[in-house]
XYZ file of N, CA and C in Angstrom:
639
model
N 7.172 27.930 32.769
C 8.022 28.209 31.608
C 8.292 29.714 31.536
N 9.594 30.054 31.560
C 9.942 31.470 31.511
C 9.878 32.031 30.093
N 9.997 31.130 29.083
C 10.087 31.613 27.700
C 8.744 31.597 26.988
N 7.654 31.416 27.749
C 6.387 31.312 27.027
C 6.008 32.592 26.286
N 6.355 33.774 26.759
C 6.026 34.951 25.932
C 6.748 34.931 24.581
N 8.027 34.475 24.591
C 8.772 34.413 23.338
C 8.185 33.359 22.409
N 7.782 32.207 23.002
C 7.171 31.159 22.191
C 5.846 31.628 21.599
N 5.059 32.319 22.374
C 3.784 32.844 21.882
C 4.011 33.840 20.767
N 5.032 34.694 20.936
C 5.340 35.672 19.903
C 5.771 34.999 18.611
N 6.602 33.953 18.723
C 7.051 33.216 17.540
C 5.873 32.558 16.822
N 4.959 32.008 17.629
C 3.781 31.367 17.035
C 2.927 32.381 16.288
N 2.737 33.555 16.885
C 1.928 34.586 16.247
C 2.577 35.079 14.960
N 3.906 35.221 14.976
C 4.612 35.652 13.764
C 4.458 34.611 12.655
N 4.630 33.303 13.014
C 4.488 32.240 12.015
C 3.071 32.192 11.465
N 2.087 32.375 12.350
C 0.696 32.374 11.913
C 0.411 33.533 10.978
N 0.958 34.682 11.283
C 0.754 35.854 10.431
C 1.410 35.647 9.070
N 2.611 35.048 9.087
C 3.295 34.791 7.821
C 2.510 33.799 6.968
N 1.979 32.767 7.633
C 1.194 31.763 6.887
C -0.064 32.389 6.311
N -0.726 33.232 7.110
C -1.957 33.865 6.641
C -1.670 34.822 5.489
N -0.557 35.543 5.605
C -0.193 36.485 4.544
C 0.107 35.749 3.248
N 0.831 34.621 3.360
C 1.156 33.830 2.179
C -0.103 33.247 1.554
N -1.028 32.808 2.428
C -2.274 32.243 1.928
C -3.082 33.283 1.173
N -3.108 34.506 1.701
C -3.873 35.565 1.063
C -3.279 35.946 -0.288
N -1.957 35.800 -0.422
C -1.315 36.171 -1.682
C -1.416 35.055 -2.729
N -1.779 33.841 -2.329
C -1.892 32.743 -3.282
C -3.177 32.897 -4.090
N -3.098 33.010 -5.416
C -4.319 33.211 -6.205
C -5.205 31.970 -6.204
N -6.505 32.229 -6.217
C -7.495 31.159 -6.336
C -7.941 31.100 -7.787
N -7.880 29.903 -8.384
C -8.174 29.761 -9.805
C -9.207 28.652 -10.006
N -9.795 28.670 -11.187
C -10.681 27.592 -11.614
C -10.038 26.859 -12.778
N -10.313 25.570 -12.848
C -9.734 24.775 -13.926
C -10.684 23.655 -14.318
N -10.767 23.393 -15.617
C -11.560 22.279 -16.130
C -10.613 21.221 -16.679
N -10.895 19.972 -16.379
C -10.054 18.877 -16.863
C -10.863 17.594 -16.897
N -10.359 16.635 -17.656
C -10.950 15.302 -17.724
C -10.013 14.320 -17.032
N -10.588 13.423 -16.254
C -9.793 12.416 -15.544
C -10.405 11.046 -15.803
N -9.590 9.996 -15.755
C -10.130 8.641 -15.935
C -11.117 8.291 -14.832
N -12.163 7.561 -15.199
C -13.136 7.091 -14.219
C -12.774 5.665 -13.818
N -12.441 5.495 -12.549
C -12.104 4.178 -12.031
C -13.375 3.491 -11.525
N -13.552 2.243 -11.931
C -14.696 1.450 -11.474
C -14.198 0.477 -10.417
N -14.761 0.565 -9.217
C -14.340 -0.287 -8.107
C -15.546 -1.066 -7.588
N -15.252 -2.123 -6.857
C -16.314 -2.886 -6.224
C -16.859 -4.039 -7.041
N -16.252 -4.332 -8.206
C -16.715 -5.442 -9.040
C -15.851 -6.678 -8.804
N -16.441 -7.845 -9.049
C -15.682 -9.077 -8.983
C -14.796 -9.238 -10.209
N -13.900 -10.199 -10.164
C -12.969 -10.417 -11.276
C -13.683 -10.830 -12.549
N -14.848 -11.438 -12.436
C -15.589 -11.903 -13.604
C -16.789 -11.028 -13.897
N -16.707 -9.740 -13.528
C -17.784 -8.803 -13.795
C -17.248 -7.596 -14.549
N -18.133 -6.939 -15.284
C -17.768 -5.737 -16.022
C -18.962 -4.791 -16.006
N -18.678 -3.473 -16.028
C -19.734 -2.461 -16.002
C -19.985 -1.960 -17.417
N -21.163 -2.255 -17.941
C -21.570 -1.741 -19.242
C -22.195 -0.361 -19.053
N -21.774 0.604 -19.869
C -22.331 1.950 -19.797
C -21.491 2.942 -19.037
N -20.440 2.490 -18.366
C -19.575 3.409 -17.619
C -18.617 4.107 -18.582
N -18.541 5.445 -18.564
C -17.621 6.148 -19.461
C -16.175 5.939 -19.048
N -15.277 6.159 -19.981
C -13.844 6.045 -19.690
C -13.340 7.224 -18.864
N -13.931 8.403 -19.079
C -13.479 9.609 -18.391
C -14.680 10.418 -17.908
N -14.427 11.318 -16.952
C -15.433 12.284 -16.526
C -14.819 13.677 -16.577
N -15.669 14.674 -16.739
C -15.243 16.069 -16.813
C -15.416 16.710 -15.444
N -14.384 17.422 -14.982
C -14.421 18.093 -13.689
C -14.117 19.573 -13.860
N -14.739 20.370 -13.005
C -14.393 21.785 -12.903
C -14.050 22.051 -11.444
N -12.812 22.493 -11.202
C -12.288 22.653 -9.845
C -12.005 24.118 -9.548
N -12.001 24.433 -8.257
C -11.632 25.778 -7.801
C -10.807 25.635 -6.536
N -9.667 26.355 -6.507
C -8.826 26.288 -5.329
C -7.531 27.032 -5.538
N -6.616 26.981 -4.564
C -5.313 27.650 -4.694
C -4.569 27.149 -5.938
N -3.950 28.070 -6.640
C -3.272 27.734 -7.888
C -2.282 26.581 -7.747
N -1.448 26.545 -6.686
C -0.485 25.435 -6.594
C -1.148 24.060 -6.515
N -2.389 24.003 -6.012
C -3.070 22.721 -5.880
C -3.887 22.357 -7.109
N -4.287 23.347 -7.901
C -5.190 23.106 -9.025
C -4.454 23.025 -10.349
N -3.408 23.845 -10.515
C -2.692 23.867 -11.780
C -1.709 22.698 -11.867
N -1.188 22.489 -13.059
C -0.264 21.372 -13.266
C -1.019 20.062 -13.347
N -0.533 19.071 -12.612
C -1.185 17.760 -12.559
C -1.674 17.538 -11.140
N -2.880 17.991 -10.830
C -3.361 17.873 -9.452
C -3.676 16.426 -9.094
N -3.493 16.059 -7.820
C -3.809 14.689 -7.373
C -5.316 14.500 -7.227
N -5.998 14.371 -8.362
C -7.454 14.255 -8.387
C -7.825 12.891 -8.967
N -8.824 12.252 -8.393
C -9.296 10.972 -8.922
C -10.809 10.935 -8.861
N -11.410 10.222 -9.820
C -12.850 10.022 -9.871
C -13.114 8.527 -9.939
N -14.101 8.087 -9.193
C -14.364 6.654 -9.183
C -15.857 6.376 -9.040
N -16.237 5.186 -9.480
C -17.613 4.712 -9.437
C -17.631 3.443 -8.604
N -18.281 3.507 -7.458
C -18.321 2.368 -6.542
C -19.550 1.518 -6.849
N -19.304 0.306 -7.377
C -20.399 -0.595 -7.742
C -20.488 -1.778 -6.786
N -20.049 -1.591 -5.578
C -20.133 -2.659 -4.575
C -21.586 -3.081 -4.386
N -21.861 -4.369 -4.514
C -23.200 -4.891 -4.319
C -24.136 -4.726 -5.488
N -23.675 -4.087 -6.582
C -24.554 -3.867 -7.733
C -24.705 -5.152 -8.549
N -25.931 -5.431 -8.957
C -26.217 -6.563 -9.832
C -27.231 -6.114 -10.870
N -26.965 -6.424 -12.119
C -27.867 -5.982 -13.174
C -27.790 -4.484 -13.372
N -28.955 -3.836 -13.578
C -28.995 -2.397 -13.821
C -28.568 -1.624 -12.576
N -27.848 -0.533 -12.787
C -27.412 0.306 -11.669
C -27.503 1.772 -12.049
N -27.590 2.608 -11.026
C -27.514 4.067 -11.169
C -26.738 4.567 -9.955
N -25.502 4.981 -10.165
C -24.622 5.354 -9.061
C -23.997 6.733 -9.314
N -23.733 7.428 -8.207
C -23.109 8.747 -8.273
C -21.597 8.616 -8.445
N -21.032 9.496 -9.260
C -19.579 9.542 -9.438
C -18.980 10.285 -8.251
N -17.996 9.681 -7.613
C -17.338 10.294 -6.467
C -15.969 10.831 -6.887
N -15.593 11.965 -6.291
C -14.345 12.649 -6.656
C -13.523 12.888 -5.398
N -12.240 12.568 -5.454
C -11.305 12.830 -4.362
C -10.354 13.943 -4.787
N -10.307 15.019 -4.016
C -9.452 16.170 -4.327
C -8.672 16.553 -3.074
N -7.566 17.302 -3.241
C -6.799 17.754 -2.071
C -7.630 18.689 -1.194
N -7.282 18.752 0.070
C -7.961 19.671 0.995
C -7.753 21.104 0.533
N -8.813 21.861 0.508
C -8.744 23.240 0.056
C -9.195 23.431 -1.375
N -9.455 22.336 -2.089
C -9.918 22.396 -3.471
C -11.395 22.028 -3.508
N -12.193 22.846 -4.192
C -13.620 22.585 -4.310
C -13.969 22.030 -5.682
N -14.960 21.157 -5.715
C -15.449 20.583 -6.970
C -16.706 21.340 -7.374
N -16.631 22.089 -8.468
C -17.763 22.892 -8.924
C -18.699 22.107 -9.827
N -18.135 21.154 -10.587
C -18.973 20.410 -11.543
C -18.360 19.046 -11.803
N -19.233 18.061 -11.923
C -18.847 16.712 -12.336
C -19.786 16.300 -13.454
N -19.237 15.921 -14.578
C -20.081 15.533 -15.717
C -19.563 14.268 -16.388
N -20.340 13.183 -16.375
C -21.656 13.060 -15.754
C -21.533 12.905 -14.241
N -22.514 13.430 -13.511
C -22.500 13.315 -12.062
C -23.019 11.952 -11.610
N -23.809 11.315 -12.460
C -24.378 9.997 -12.150
C -24.276 9.128 -13.392
N -23.966 7.866 -13.187
C -23.808 6.928 -14.297
C -24.859 5.827 -14.178
N -25.529 5.575 -15.279
C -26.481 4.471 -15.342
C -25.935 3.417 -16.295
N -26.036 2.178 -15.911
C -25.524 1.100 -16.755
C -25.995 -0.245 -16.240
N -25.197 -1.244 -16.533
C -25.571 -2.603 -16.152
C -24.315 -3.404 -15.835
N -24.343 -4.117 -14.742
C -23.255 -5.023 -14.382
C -23.515 -6.370 -15.049
N -22.546 -6.804 -15.842
C -22.681 -8.070 -16.553
C -21.516 -8.987 -16.207
N -21.759 -10.275 -16.395
C -20.694 -11.252 -16.207
C -19.806 -11.273 -17.441
N -18.511 -11.447 -17.236
C -17.597 -11.636 -18.354
C -17.811 -13.021 -18.929
N -17.744 -13.097 -20.248
C -18.055 -14.352 -20.942
C -17.000 -14.572 -22.018
N -16.680 -15.828 -22.256
C -15.672 -16.180 -23.265
C -16.238 -17.230 -24.206
N -15.978 -17.040 -25.492
C -16.368 -18.039 -26.473
C -15.393 -18.014 -27.648
N -15.423 -19.064 -28.459
C -14.531 -19.176 -29.603
C -15.228 -18.660 -30.857
N -14.483 -17.863 -31.644
C -15.019 -17.327 -32.893
C -14.151 -17.760 -34.060
N -14.776 -18.051 -35.210
C -13.987 -18.331 -36.407
C -13.373 -17.052 -36.960
N -12.230 -17.177 -37.594
C -11.548 -16.036 -38.204
C -11.897 -15.980 -39.684
N -12.210 -14.778 -40.139
C -12.455 -14.559 -41.562
C -11.716 -13.308 -41.993
N -10.863 -13.454 -43.016
C -10.099 -12.325 -43.529
C -10.579 -12.019 -44.943
N -11.022 -10.790 -45.154
C -11.518 -10.371 -46.453
C -10.349 -9.932 -47.327
N -10.329 -10.459 -48.546
C -9.273 -10.099 -49.496
C -9.879 -10.064 -50.891
N -9.454 -9.092 -51.686
C -9.986 -8.956 -53.035
C -9.328 -9.976 -53.957
N -10.144 -10.854 -54.520
C -9.654 -11.815 -55.503
C -8.817 -12.934 -54.932
N -8.921 -13.209 -53.624
C -8.114 -14.277 -53.044
C -8.835 -14.847 -51.832
N -8.494 -16.095 -51.539
C -8.969 -16.738 -50.318
C -7.777 -16.835 -49.376
N -7.929 -16.355 -48.161
C -6.814 -16.228 -47.224
C -6.939 -17.289 -46.139
N -5.857 -18.038 -45.925
C -5.778 -18.982 -44.807
C -4.923 -18.356 -43.711
N -5.369 -18.510 -42.472
C -4.703 -17.853 -41.351
C -4.306 -18.856 -40.281
N -3.392 -18.425 -39.462
C -2.985 -19.188 -38.288
C -2.984 -18.240 -37.088
N -3.893 -18.463 -36.120
C -4.862 -19.550 -36.039
C -6.113 -19.267 -36.866
N -6.956 -20.286 -36.968
C -8.216 -20.145 -37.694
C -9.363 -19.784 -36.759
N -9.122 -19.871 -35.439
C -10.125 -19.514 -34.441
C -9.445 -18.693 -33.346
N -10.207 -17.771 -32.732
C -9.687 -16.953 -31.635
C -10.709 -16.951 -30.501
N -10.252 -16.511 -29.312
C -11.116 -16.422 -28.148
C -11.630 -14.986 -28.000
N -12.945 -14.852 -27.839
C -13.570 -13.548 -27.597
C -13.973 -13.465 -26.132
N -13.681 -12.317 -25.501
C -13.996 -12.136 -24.084
C -14.540 -10.729 -23.862
N -15.610 -10.635 -23.097
C -16.223 -9.347 -22.819
C -17.557 -9.532 -22.139
N -18.386 -8.462 -22.087
C -19.716 -8.587 -21.500
C -20.525 -9.689 -22.193
N -21.230 -10.478 -21.407
C -21.913 -11.651 -21.951
C -22.841 -11.301 -23.113
N -23.610 -10.208 -22.979
C -24.571 -9.867 -24.027
C -23.883 -9.583 -25.355
N -22.702 -8.964 -25.319
C -22.004 -8.632 -26.563
C -21.296 -9.855 -27.140
N -20.687 -10.656 -26.263
C -19.966 -11.833 -26.762
C -20.940 -12.831 -27.384
N -22.119 -12.974 -26.791
C -23.099 -13.897 -27.363
C -23.606 -13.414 -28.711
N -23.504 -12.108 -28.962
C -23.928 -11.550 -30.245
C -22.870 -11.739 -31.332
N -21.622 -11.929 -30.938
C -20.519 -12.045 -31.904
C -20.641 -13.329 -32.714
N -20.344 -13.215 -34.009
C -20.415 -14.380 -34.897
C -19.093 -14.658 -35.601
N -18.223 -13.643 -35.700
C -16.982 -13.836 -36.446
C -15.938 -12.823 -35.986
N -14.663 -13.221 -36.085
C -13.542 -12.300 -35.902
C -13.067 -11.909 -37.299
N -13.312 -10.661 -37.664
C -13.143 -10.230 -39.047
C -11.917 -9.344 -39.200
N -11.189 -9.569 -40.301
C -10.029 -8.758 -40.625
C -10.018 -8.415 -42.103
N -9.198 -7.439 -42.474
C -9.066 -7.009 -43.860
C -7.623 -7.192 -44.294
N -7.432 -7.955 -45.357
C -6.090 -8.239 -45.849
C -5.525 -7.020 -46.564
N -4.404 -6.508 -46.039
C -3.723 -5.366 -46.657
C -2.419 -5.783 -47.334
N -2.189 -7.085 -47.439
C -0.986 -7.566 -48.094
C 0.154 -7.873 -47.152
N -0.006 -7.640 -45.858
C 1.051 -7.911 -44.902
C 0.984 -9.333 -44.355
N 1.914 -9.626 -43.447
C 1.953 -10.958 -42.854
C 0.949 -11.123 -41.718
N 0.592 -10.026 -41.060
C -0.344 -10.077 -39.937
C -1.583 -9.254 -40.251
N -2.723 -9.723 -39.756
C -3.998 -9.041 -39.986
C -4.681 -8.810 -38.636
N -4.928 -7.552 -38.241
C -5.676 -7.292 -36.999
C -7.137 -7.688 -37.158
N -7.741 -8.084 -36.041
C -9.110 -8.593 -36.061
C -10.034 -7.733 -35.209
N -11.316 -7.760 -35.559
C -12.373 -7.095 -34.800
C -13.549 -8.044 -34.689
N -14.151 -8.112 -33.494
C -15.328 -8.953 -33.313
C -16.531 -8.295 -33.977
N -17.263 -9.093 -34.776
C -18.435 -8.594 -35.489
C -19.650 -9.419 -35.125
N -20.794 -8.711 -35.044
C -22.085 -9.354 -34.913
C -22.928 -9.069 -36.139
N -24.183 -9.467 -36.137
C -25.045 -9.219 -37.308
C -25.215 -7.741 -37.637
N -25.067 -6.859 -36.621
C -25.268 -5.429 -36.844
C -23.967 -4.655 -37.031
N -22.818 -5.348 -36.979
C -21.559 -4.634 -37.165
C -20.561 -4.930 -36.061
N -19.518 -4.093 -35.943
C -18.465 -4.331 -34.932
C -19.002 -4.217 -33.517
N -18.333 -4.927 -32.597
C -18.773 -4.989 -31.202
C -17.683 -4.425 -30.294
N -17.742 -3.131 -29.963
C -16.753 -2.558 -29.043
C -16.885 -3.193 -27.671
N -15.753 -3.332 -26.993
C -15.760 -3.926 -25.667
C -15.519 -5.421 -25.657
N -15.459 -6.037 -26.843
C -15.154 -7.463 -26.951
C -13.680 -7.603 -27.334
N -12.893 -8.201 -26.461
C -11.470 -8.384 -26.715
C -11.225 -9.744 -27.355
N -10.303 -9.770 -28.307
C -9.955 -11.008 -28.996
C -8.551 -11.441 -28.609
N -8.369 -12.728 -28.450
C -7.056 -13.283 -28.129
C -6.785 -14.509 -29.004
N -5.777 -14.401 -29.892
C -4.961 -13.214 -30.164
C -5.752 -12.154 -30.911
N -5.261 -10.923 -30.879
C -5.954 -9.815 -31.527
C -5.611 -9.706 -33.009
N -4.624 -10.477 -33.468
C -4.297 -10.525 -34.887
C -3.832 -11.927 -35.247
N -3.928 -12.252 -36.533
C -3.556 -13.589 -37.008
C -2.502 -13.454 -38.100
N -1.814 -14.558 -38.325
C -0.764 -14.590 -39.343
C -1.320 -15.209 -40.623
N -1.036 -14.554 -41.741
C -1.460 -15.070 -43.042
C -0.478 -16.148 -43.482
N -0.986 -17.355 -43.712
C -0.119 -18.455 -44.133
C -0.252 -18.764 -45.618
N -1.339 -18.323 -46.242
C -1.503 -18.583 -47.674
C -2.559 -17.653 -48.246
N -2.343 -17.252 -49.486
C -3.346 -16.529 -50.265
C -3.565 -17.328 -51.537
N -4.769 -17.802 -51.702
C -5.073 -18.684 -52.826
C -6.169 -18.074 -53.677
N -6.053 -18.300 -54.991
C -7.074 -17.798 -55.909
C -8.374 -18.554 -55.675
N -9.515 -17.909 -55.828
C -10.785 -18.615 -55.666
C -10.940 -19.699 -56.727
N -11.705 -20.727 -56.384
C -11.898 -21.844 -57.318
C -12.668 -21.422 -58.552
N -13.587 -20.482 -58.400
C -14.360 -20.014 -59.554
C -14.840 -18.600 -59.279
N -15.255 -17.933 -60.335
C -15.785 -16.584 -60.230
C -16.959 -16.461 -61.170
N -18.014 -15.829 -60.694
C -19.214 -15.690 -61.507
C -19.851 -14.342 -61.222
N -20.232 -13.659 -62.290
C -20.924 -12.394 -62.136
C -22.427 -12.643 -62.124
N -23.094 -11.994 -61.188
C -24.545 -12.147 -61.071
C -25.177 -10.763 -61.086
N -26.391 -10.659 -61.613
C -27.056 -9.347 -61.632
C -27.449 -8.901 -60.227
N -27.419 -7.582 -60.008
C -27.803 -7.001 -58.740
C -29.246 -6.539 -58.835
N -30.075 -7.048 -57.961
C -31.489 -6.678 -57.926
C -31.759 -5.942 -56.622
N -32.229 -4.707 -56.724
C -32.531 -3.884 -55.561
C -34.031 -3.655 -55.494
N -34.651 -4.032 -54.393
C -36.087 -3.848 -54.200
C -36.302 -2.909 -53.022
N -36.503 -1.624 -53.302
C -36.698 -0.683 -52.187
C -38.072 -0.861 -51.560
N -38.243 -0.372 -50.330
C -39.550 -0.429 -49.676
C -40.592 0.368 -50.456
N -41.872 0.073 -50.263
C -42.931 0.826 -50.966
C -42.805 2.320 -50.725
N -42.960 3.111 -51.788
C -42.875 4.556 -51.686
C -41.496 5.111 -51.923
N -40.478 4.229 -52.041
C -39.117 4.673 -52.294
C -38.629 4.125 -53.619
N -37.660 4.815 -54.212
C -37.063 4.319 -55.443
C -35.564 4.559 -55.422
N -34.823 3.740 -56.138
C -33.370 3.833 -56.198
C -32.973 4.830 -57.275
N -32.270 5.886 -56.874
C -31.798 6.884 -57.830
C -30.392 6.573 -58.317
N -29.583 5.961 -57.463
C -28.204 5.668 -57.842
C -27.670 4.615 -56.887
N -26.615 3.945 -57.278
C -25.971 2.968 -56.418
C -24.515 2.847 -56.835
N -23.695 2.328 -55.935
C -22.282 2.076 -56.221
C -21.978 0.642 -55.861
N -21.345 -0.118 -56.742
C -21.042 -1.521 -56.448
C -20.004 -1.635 -55.343
């Protein structure tokens, strides 16, 4: 090849230009939160204890770190059954470093998805509310769905009432209801009303100073 000196010179010039441009590109740090993707589970499994997002601190060239960088975080639960403790993995562009991941490890439990029927109860002041439907389907982690006893809503005077799954200790996050709201078909006055005295018995050593009905 007679032109190899010219080709070599062109290559060296391009390399120098690339190196010069690289040196002029500022290196920055950035903190951001990204969704945590859970992979490796079956269709009828769910991960209890996995956060919705993780916090990342990145360092790299400004064009790759600023804006909306192509960064993803995921939790691989392949083969996990019952309790698990797995490291959060992060995928970043080449040239970008991960300085911090929080949480870096997630502990939780893999549970089977479970479905059961719950009765609907709508609370209304001075009225009894009939709804359509009167029962809904609850779906979520088995331990939470088995704890659910009622799909509860609060009547605000509208035609539709949103519902929340409740157990003996209160609302149950992570339990989805289908449908998630019901239609009010009737509001009826209670058959009777009776006032009864309120008796409060505090534990030994405590006394009631005040109360609100």
